[in-house]
XYZ file of C-alpha atoms in Angstrom:
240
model
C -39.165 -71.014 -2.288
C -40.480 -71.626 1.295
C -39.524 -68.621 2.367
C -41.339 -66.537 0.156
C -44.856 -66.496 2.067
C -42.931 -64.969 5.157
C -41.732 -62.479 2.491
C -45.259 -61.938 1.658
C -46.569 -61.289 5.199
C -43.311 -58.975 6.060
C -44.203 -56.947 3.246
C -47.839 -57.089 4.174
C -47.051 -56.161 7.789
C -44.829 -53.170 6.910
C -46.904 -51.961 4.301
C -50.221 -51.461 6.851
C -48.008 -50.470 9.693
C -47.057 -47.262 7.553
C -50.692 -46.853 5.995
C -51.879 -47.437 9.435
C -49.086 -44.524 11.382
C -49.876 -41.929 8.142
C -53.607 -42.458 8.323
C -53.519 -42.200 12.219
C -51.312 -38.238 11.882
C -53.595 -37.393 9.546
C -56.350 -37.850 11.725
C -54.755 -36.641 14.669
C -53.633 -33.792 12.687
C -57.154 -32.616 11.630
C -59.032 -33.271 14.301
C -56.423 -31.339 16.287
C -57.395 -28.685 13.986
C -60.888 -29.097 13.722
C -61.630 -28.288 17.742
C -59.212 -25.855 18.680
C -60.560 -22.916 18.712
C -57.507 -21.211 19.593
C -55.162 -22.689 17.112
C -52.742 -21.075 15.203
C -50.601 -21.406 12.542
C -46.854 -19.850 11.942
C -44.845 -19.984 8.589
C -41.503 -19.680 10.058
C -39.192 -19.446 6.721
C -39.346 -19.049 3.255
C -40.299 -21.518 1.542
C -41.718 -23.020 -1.942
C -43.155 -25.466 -0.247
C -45.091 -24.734 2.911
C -49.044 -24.261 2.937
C -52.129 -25.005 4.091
C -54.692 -25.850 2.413
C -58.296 -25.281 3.547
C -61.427 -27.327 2.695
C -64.708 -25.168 2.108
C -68.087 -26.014 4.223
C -69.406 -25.230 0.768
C -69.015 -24.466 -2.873
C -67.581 -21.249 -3.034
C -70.230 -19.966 -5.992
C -70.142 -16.415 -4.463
C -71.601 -12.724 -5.307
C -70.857 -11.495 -2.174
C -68.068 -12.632 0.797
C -66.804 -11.203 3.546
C -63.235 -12.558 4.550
C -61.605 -12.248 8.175
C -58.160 -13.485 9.513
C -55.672 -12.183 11.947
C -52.009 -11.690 10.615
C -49.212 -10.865 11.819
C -45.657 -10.516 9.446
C -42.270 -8.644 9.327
C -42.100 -9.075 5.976
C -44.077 -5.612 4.996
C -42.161 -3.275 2.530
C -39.771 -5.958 1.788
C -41.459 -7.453 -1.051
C -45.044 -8.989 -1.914
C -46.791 -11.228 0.506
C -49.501 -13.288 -0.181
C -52.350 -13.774 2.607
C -55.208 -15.855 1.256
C -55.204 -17.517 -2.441
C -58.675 -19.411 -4.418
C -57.535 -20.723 -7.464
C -59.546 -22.696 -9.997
C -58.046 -24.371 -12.927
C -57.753 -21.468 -15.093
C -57.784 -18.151 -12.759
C -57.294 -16.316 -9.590
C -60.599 -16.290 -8.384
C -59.897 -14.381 -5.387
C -56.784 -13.464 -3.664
C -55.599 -11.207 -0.949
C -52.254 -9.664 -1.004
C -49.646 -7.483 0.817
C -48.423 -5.493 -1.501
C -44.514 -4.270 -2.189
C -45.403 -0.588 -1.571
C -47.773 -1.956 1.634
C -51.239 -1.426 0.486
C -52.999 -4.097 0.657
C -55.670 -5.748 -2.129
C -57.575 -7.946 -3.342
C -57.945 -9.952 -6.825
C -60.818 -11.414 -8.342
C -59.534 -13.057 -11.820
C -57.536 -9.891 -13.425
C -56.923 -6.614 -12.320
C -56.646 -5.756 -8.018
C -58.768 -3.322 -5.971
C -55.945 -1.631 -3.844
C -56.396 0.249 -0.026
C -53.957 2.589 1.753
C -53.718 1.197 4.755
C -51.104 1.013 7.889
C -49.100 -2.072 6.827
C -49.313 -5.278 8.465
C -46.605 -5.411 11.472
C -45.144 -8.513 14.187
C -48.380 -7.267 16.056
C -51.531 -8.981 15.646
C -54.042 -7.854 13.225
C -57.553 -8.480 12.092
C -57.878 -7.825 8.607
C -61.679 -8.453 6.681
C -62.575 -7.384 3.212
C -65.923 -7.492 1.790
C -67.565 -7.112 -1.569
C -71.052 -7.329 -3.037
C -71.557 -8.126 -6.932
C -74.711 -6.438 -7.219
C -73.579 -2.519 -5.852
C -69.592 -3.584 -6.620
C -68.999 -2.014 -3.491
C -65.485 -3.682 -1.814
C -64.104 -2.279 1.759
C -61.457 -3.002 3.539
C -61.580 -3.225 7.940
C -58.079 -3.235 10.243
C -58.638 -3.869 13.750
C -62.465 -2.788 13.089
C -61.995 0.046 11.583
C -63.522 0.558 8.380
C -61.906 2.126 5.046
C -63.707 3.991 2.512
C -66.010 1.954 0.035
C -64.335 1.225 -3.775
C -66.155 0.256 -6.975
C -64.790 -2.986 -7.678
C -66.108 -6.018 -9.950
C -69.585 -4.807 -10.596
C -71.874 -8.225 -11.600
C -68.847 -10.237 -11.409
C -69.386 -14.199 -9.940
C -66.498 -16.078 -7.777
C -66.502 -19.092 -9.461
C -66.355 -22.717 -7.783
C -64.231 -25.398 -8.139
C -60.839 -24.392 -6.713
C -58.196 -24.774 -4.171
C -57.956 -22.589 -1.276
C -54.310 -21.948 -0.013
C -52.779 -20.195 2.942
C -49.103 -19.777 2.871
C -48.379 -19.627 -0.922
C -49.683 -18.046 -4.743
C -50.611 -21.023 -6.861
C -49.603 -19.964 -10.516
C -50.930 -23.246 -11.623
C -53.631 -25.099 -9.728
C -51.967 -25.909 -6.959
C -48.470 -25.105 -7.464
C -45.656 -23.262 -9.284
C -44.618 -21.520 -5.982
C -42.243 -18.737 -5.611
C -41.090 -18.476 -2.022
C -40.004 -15.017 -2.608
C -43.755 -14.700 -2.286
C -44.860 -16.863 0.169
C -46.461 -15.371 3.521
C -44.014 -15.778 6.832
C -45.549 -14.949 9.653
C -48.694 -16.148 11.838
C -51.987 -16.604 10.934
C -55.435 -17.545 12.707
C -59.145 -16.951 12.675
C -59.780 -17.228 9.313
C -63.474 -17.487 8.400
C -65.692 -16.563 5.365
C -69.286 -15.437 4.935
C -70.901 -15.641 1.479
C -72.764 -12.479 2.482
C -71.647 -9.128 3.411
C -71.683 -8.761 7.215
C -72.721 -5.153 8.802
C -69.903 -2.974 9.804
C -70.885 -3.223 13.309
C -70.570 -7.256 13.203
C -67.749 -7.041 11.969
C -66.471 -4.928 14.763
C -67.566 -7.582 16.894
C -65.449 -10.110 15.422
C -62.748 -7.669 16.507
C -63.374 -7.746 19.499
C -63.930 -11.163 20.383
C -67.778 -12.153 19.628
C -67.834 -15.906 17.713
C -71.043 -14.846 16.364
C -71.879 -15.440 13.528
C -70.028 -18.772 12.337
C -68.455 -18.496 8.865
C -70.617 -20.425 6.289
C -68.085 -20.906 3.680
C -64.985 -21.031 6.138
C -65.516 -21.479 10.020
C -62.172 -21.829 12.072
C -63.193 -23.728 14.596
C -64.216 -26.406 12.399
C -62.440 -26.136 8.785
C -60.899 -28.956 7.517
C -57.030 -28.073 7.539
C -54.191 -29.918 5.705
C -50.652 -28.992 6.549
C -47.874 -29.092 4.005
C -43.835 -29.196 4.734
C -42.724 -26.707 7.238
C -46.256 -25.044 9.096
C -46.233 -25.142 13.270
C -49.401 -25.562 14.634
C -49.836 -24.144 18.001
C -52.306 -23.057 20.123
C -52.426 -19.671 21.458
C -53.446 -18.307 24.848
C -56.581 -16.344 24.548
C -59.428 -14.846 27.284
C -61.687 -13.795 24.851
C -65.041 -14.935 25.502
């Protein structure tokens, strides 16, 4: 009929007008990410399905890491909170954890290496663990401060291949969420080394120092996609 070619280019027109506004948030989104060196991200509620996920700089292959991020949650002592999740198609492959009784661990595919630390509070913290295959040696730093060295995971390999997920515990792959173990609360900084960095670097870090760039994750940079209900903001900060 003749009016099905203006049918056609209605469809047409509405069609790329929403592929063209999605495509145009998404790269507004991540670029807005990608150079803010200051930005943020809060996890205001419970919920199944808010995360981010982050995009490695490289394969994460690893016999060694060290992992950084500041935190800050009210959720301590209430119930499990989950901080940083790699999942492959199969396992765990490394996740960190606030746990019920407010230790806090870490998981490489089975059983957790567990520190008695201060638990994490509304105030700011920077939190790092390392671990080296080779010696098995895993530590835990809070604010810089170092804990005493466990034997975790001796000749053990992070396998590549996964997900990485801020904000939730894949069960599956990526999904299977439980919100009653989702992490609420405010998260930043979070970069990865696939080497272990010297205590006094680390301290560094702590204290403001940029130096060096994560390898595996760099914050400044990372690739971030947002999923349902994350703010982005960016924070006020004079450290140079």
């Amino acid at each position: 009929s003749p009016c099905c070619p203006l049918v056609h280019i209605l469809s047409y027109f509405i069609i790329y007008f929403l592929v063209f506004r999605v495509n145009i948030k998404y790269i507004y989104l991540v670029f807005r990410l990608s150079v803010g060196e200051n930005t943020t991200l809060v996890f205001p509620t419970e919920s199944c399905t808010s995360f981010v996920e982050m995009i490695p700089q490289k394969p994460m292959n690893l016999t060694a890491f060290t992992l950084c991020m500041r935190v800050a949650t009210e959720l301590s002592s209430q119930r499990e909170i989950i901080l940083f999740a790699y999942r492959t198609g199969n396992y765990d492959e490394l996740n960190v954890w606030g746990e019920l009784d407010g230790r806090l661990s870490f998981y490489m595919a089975g059983n957790p290496v567990l520190f008695k630390v201060p638990e994490l509070r509304a105030l700011i913290t920077h939190l790092c663990v390392t671990w080296d295959s080779t010696s098995g040696l895993a530590v835990l730093f809070l604010d810089g401060k170092r804990s005493l060295s466990k034997i975790y995971k001796k000749d053990h390999t992070v396998s590549p291949g996964g997900r990485v997920i801020l904000g939730q515990d894949p069960d599956i792959y990526l999904g299977d969420f439980d919100k009653h173990q989702n992490f609420v609360g405010e998260i930043c900084d979070v970069n990865m080394w696939d080497v272990v960095l010297p205590d006094s670097v680390i301290q560094g870090i702590f204290a403001g120092q940029r130096e060096p760039r994560g390898n595996v994750f760099d914050w400044d940079s990372t690739e971030l996609r947002i999923n349902g209900d994350v703010e982005v903001a960016i924070r006020e900060d004079d450290r140079v």
